[in-house]
XYZ file of C-alpha atoms in Angstrom:
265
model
C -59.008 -61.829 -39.316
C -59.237 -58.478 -41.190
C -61.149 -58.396 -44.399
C -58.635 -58.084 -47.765
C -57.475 -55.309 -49.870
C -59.460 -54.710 -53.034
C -56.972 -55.632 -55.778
C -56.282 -52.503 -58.291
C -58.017 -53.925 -61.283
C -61.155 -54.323 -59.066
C -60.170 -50.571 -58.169
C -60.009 -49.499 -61.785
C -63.513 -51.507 -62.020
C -65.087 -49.891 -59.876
C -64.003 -46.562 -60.347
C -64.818 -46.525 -63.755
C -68.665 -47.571 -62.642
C -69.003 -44.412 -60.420
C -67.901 -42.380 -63.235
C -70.727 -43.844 -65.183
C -73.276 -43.281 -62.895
C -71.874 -40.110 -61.825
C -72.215 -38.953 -65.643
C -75.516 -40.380 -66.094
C -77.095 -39.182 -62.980
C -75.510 -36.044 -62.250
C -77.706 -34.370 -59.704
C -76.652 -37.816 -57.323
C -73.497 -37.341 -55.416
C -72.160 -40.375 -54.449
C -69.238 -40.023 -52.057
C -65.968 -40.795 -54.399
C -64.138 -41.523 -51.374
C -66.039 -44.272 -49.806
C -64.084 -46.684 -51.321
C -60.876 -45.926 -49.793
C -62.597 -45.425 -46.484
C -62.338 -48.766 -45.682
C -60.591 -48.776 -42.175
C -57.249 -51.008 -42.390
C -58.356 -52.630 -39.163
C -61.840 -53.727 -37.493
C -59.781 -54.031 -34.661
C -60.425 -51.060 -31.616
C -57.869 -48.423 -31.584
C -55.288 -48.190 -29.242
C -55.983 -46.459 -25.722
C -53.875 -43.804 -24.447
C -51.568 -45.566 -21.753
C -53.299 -44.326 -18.065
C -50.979 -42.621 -15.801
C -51.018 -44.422 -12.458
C -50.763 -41.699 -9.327
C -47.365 -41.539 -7.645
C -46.566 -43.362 -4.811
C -46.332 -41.014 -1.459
C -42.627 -41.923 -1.336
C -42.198 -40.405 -4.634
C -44.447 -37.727 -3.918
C -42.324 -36.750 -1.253
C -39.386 -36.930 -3.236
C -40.433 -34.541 -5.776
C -42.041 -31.827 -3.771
C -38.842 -29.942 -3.875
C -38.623 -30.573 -7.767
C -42.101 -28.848 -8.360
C -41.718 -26.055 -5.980
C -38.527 -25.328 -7.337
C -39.602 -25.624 -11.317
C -42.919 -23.497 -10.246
C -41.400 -20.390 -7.890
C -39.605 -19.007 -10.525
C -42.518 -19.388 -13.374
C -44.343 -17.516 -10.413
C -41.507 -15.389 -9.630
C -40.195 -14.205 -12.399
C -42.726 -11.050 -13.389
C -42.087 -10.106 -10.126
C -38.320 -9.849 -10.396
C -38.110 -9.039 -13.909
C -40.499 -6.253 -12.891
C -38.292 -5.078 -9.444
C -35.064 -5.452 -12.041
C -35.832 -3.888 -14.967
C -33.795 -0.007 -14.644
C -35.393 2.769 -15.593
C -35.041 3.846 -19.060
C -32.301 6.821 -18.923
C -31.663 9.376 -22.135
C -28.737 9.656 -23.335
C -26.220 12.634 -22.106
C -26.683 15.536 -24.439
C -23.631 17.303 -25.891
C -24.399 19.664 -23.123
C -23.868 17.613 -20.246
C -20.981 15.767 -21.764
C -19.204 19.513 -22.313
C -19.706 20.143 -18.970
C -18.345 17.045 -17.399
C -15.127 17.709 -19.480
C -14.999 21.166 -18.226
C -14.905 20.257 -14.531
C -12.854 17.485 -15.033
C -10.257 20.069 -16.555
C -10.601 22.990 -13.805
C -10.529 20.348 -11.461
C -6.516 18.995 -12.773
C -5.971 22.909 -13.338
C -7.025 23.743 -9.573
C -4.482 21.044 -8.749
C -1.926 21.676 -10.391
C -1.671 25.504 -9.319
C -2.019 24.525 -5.425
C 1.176 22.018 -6.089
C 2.887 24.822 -7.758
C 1.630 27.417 -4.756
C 3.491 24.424 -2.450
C 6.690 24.281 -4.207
C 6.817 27.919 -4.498
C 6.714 28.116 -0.781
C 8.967 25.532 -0.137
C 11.917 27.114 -2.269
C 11.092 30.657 -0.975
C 11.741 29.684 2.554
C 14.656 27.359 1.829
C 15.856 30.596 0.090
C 14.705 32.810 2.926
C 16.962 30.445 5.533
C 20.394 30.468 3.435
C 19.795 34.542 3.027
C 19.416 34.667 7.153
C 22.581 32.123 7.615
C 24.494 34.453 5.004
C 23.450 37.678 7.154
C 23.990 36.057 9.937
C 27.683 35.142 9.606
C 28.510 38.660 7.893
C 26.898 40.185 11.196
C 29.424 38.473 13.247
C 32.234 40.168 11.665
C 30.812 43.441 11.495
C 32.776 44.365 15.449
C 36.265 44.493 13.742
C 37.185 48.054 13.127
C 39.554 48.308 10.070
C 42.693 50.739 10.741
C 45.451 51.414 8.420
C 48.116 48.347 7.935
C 45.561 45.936 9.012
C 45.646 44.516 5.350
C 49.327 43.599 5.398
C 49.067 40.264 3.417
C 46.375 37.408 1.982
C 46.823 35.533 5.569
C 44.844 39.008 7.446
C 41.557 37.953 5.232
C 41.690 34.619 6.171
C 39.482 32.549 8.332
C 42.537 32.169 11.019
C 42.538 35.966 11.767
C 38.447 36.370 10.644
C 37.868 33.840 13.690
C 40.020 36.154 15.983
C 37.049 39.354 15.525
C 34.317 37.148 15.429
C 31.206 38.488 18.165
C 31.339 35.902 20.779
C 28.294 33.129 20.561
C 25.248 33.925 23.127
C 26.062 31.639 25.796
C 23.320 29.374 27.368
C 21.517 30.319 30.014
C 20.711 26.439 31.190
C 22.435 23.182 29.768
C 21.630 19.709 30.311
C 22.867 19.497 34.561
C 20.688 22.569 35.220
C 17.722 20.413 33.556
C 18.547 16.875 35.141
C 19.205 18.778 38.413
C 22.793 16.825 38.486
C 25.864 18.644 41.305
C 28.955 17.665 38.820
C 30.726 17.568 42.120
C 28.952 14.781 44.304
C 29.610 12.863 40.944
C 33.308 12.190 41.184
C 33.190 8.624 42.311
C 31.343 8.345 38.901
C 34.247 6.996 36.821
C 31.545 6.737 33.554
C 30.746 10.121 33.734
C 34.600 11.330 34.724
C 35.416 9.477 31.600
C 32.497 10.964 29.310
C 34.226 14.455 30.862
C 38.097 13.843 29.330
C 39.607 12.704 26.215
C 41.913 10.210 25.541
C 45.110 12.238 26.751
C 43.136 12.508 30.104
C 42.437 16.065 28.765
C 39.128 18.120 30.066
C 36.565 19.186 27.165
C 36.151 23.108 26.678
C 32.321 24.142 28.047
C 32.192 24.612 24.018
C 32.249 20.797 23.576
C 30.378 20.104 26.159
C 27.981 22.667 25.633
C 27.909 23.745 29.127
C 27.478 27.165 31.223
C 30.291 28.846 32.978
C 29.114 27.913 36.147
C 29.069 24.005 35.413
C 31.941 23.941 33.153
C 33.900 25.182 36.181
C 32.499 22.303 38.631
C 32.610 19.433 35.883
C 36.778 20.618 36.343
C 36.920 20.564 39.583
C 35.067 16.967 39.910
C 37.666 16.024 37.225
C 40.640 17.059 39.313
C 38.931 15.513 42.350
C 38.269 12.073 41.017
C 42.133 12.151 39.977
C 43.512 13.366 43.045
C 41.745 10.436 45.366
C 43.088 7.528 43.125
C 39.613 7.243 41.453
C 40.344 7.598 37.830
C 43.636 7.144 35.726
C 45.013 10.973 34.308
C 46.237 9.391 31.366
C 44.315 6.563 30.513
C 41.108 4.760 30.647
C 39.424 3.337 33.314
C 39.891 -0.076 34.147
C 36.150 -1.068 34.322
C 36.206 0.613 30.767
C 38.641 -1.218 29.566
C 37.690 -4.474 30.282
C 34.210 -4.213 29.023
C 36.207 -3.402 25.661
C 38.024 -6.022 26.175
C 35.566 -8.394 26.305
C 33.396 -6.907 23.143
C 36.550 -7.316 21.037
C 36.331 -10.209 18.848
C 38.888 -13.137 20.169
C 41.868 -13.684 17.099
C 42.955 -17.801 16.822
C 46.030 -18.354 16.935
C 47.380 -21.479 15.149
C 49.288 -23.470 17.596
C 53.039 -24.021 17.097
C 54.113 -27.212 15.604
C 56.972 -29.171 16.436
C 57.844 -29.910 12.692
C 61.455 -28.357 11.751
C 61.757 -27.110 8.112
C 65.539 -27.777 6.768
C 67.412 -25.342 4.766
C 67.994 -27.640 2.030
């Protein structure tokens, strides 16, 4: 059982008799505290609780906690030291000045080569409508003007212009003389005899066609050929050709008659 407080009159007590002896025998030190050092307890203090070693199951468990929680304590300096960028200055009011100029001559420079473009572009749109312009007055330049020529409005007009006009260079191959095609051995052809005539059953000029003399003259006589054996119609489509339309028309319903009589009153 532990011993009992002192009460605090006993306290008082026996403070008061230290202080006596303490003022009669000064060169004594007595310790003032040695009253209250009077442990609470006489029991033994408390042990820290042992830690008991891990079993190897948990061992093995936390390997991958402690490796993990120690690389980067062992890490770190490394990275932070492989990280850390280098200290730059600042840009001076040099540098900055001369980043602004380059960015400006740089949009200047552009701009003038899109301009230098454009430029180029109109001049030889212009250059192509001058040469069209020359071009056409050149073809009327063969008419020779004699008195009463100029009569009335209707001799300037395009009518009579078209009548003095310099013949157009002719070809010197067309399309046959590139395929290697004989018009003539081509008669039984009724796609190409058609391709050859209009709708009146009418041959194309070489104009239309764009052919030479030569094959203008044979695309005839194949024409005349084809017409003369039976082979094609002279006034009309072919019948191959006109079936095929035919059947690419789109078919019209018809409502069907009813047998229903309306009366007139």
């Amino acid at each position: 059982m532990p011993p009992r407080l002192p009460s605090f009159a006993a306290a008082a007590s026996l403070r008061r008799c230290v202080g006596d002896l303490i003022a009669a025998q000064p060169a004594v030190r007595l310790p003032a505290l040695s009253v209250f050092a009077v442990p609470l307890s006489s029991s033994a203090p408390r042990a820290v609780p042992r830690q008991h070693p891990p079993s190897s199951g948990a061992a093995f468990l936390n390997l991958d906690h402690d490796a993990s929680s120690a690389r980067p304590q062992e890490q770190q300096p490394q990275q932070q030291q492989q990280h850390i960028p280098p200290t730059q200055p600042p840009p001076s009011t040099l540098d900055t000045s001369a980043a602004l100029s380059r960015v400006l001559f740089d949009t200047e420079s552009r701009r003038r080569f899109s301009d230098r473009l454009e430029a180029q572009k109109r001049t030889a749109l212009e250059r192509l409508a001058e040469r069209k312009v020359s071009d056409d007055y050149a073809r009327m330049l063969p008419r020779r003007w004699r008195v009463g020529d100029l009569y009335a409005p209707h001799d300037l007009s395009a009518a009579e212009a078209t009548k003095w006009r310099a013949p157009a260079r002719q070809p010197t191959r067309d399309v046959l003389d590139v395929l290697g095609v004989d018009p003539r051995d081509e008669y039984r052809n009724f796609a190409l005899v058609s391709g050859l005539v209009n709708s009146m059953g009418r041959i194309y000029r070489g104009r239309v066609l764009g052919l030479r003399g030569v094959n203008q003259r044979r695309v005839a006589r194949t024409v005349r050929r084809a017409i003369g054996a039976g082979l094609h119609p002279s006034v009309h489509k072919h019948p191959e050709l006109l079936s095929s339309q035919l059947a690419q028309m789109p078919k019209k319903n018809f409502a069907a008659p009813t047998s229903r009589r309306h009366s007139l009153f």
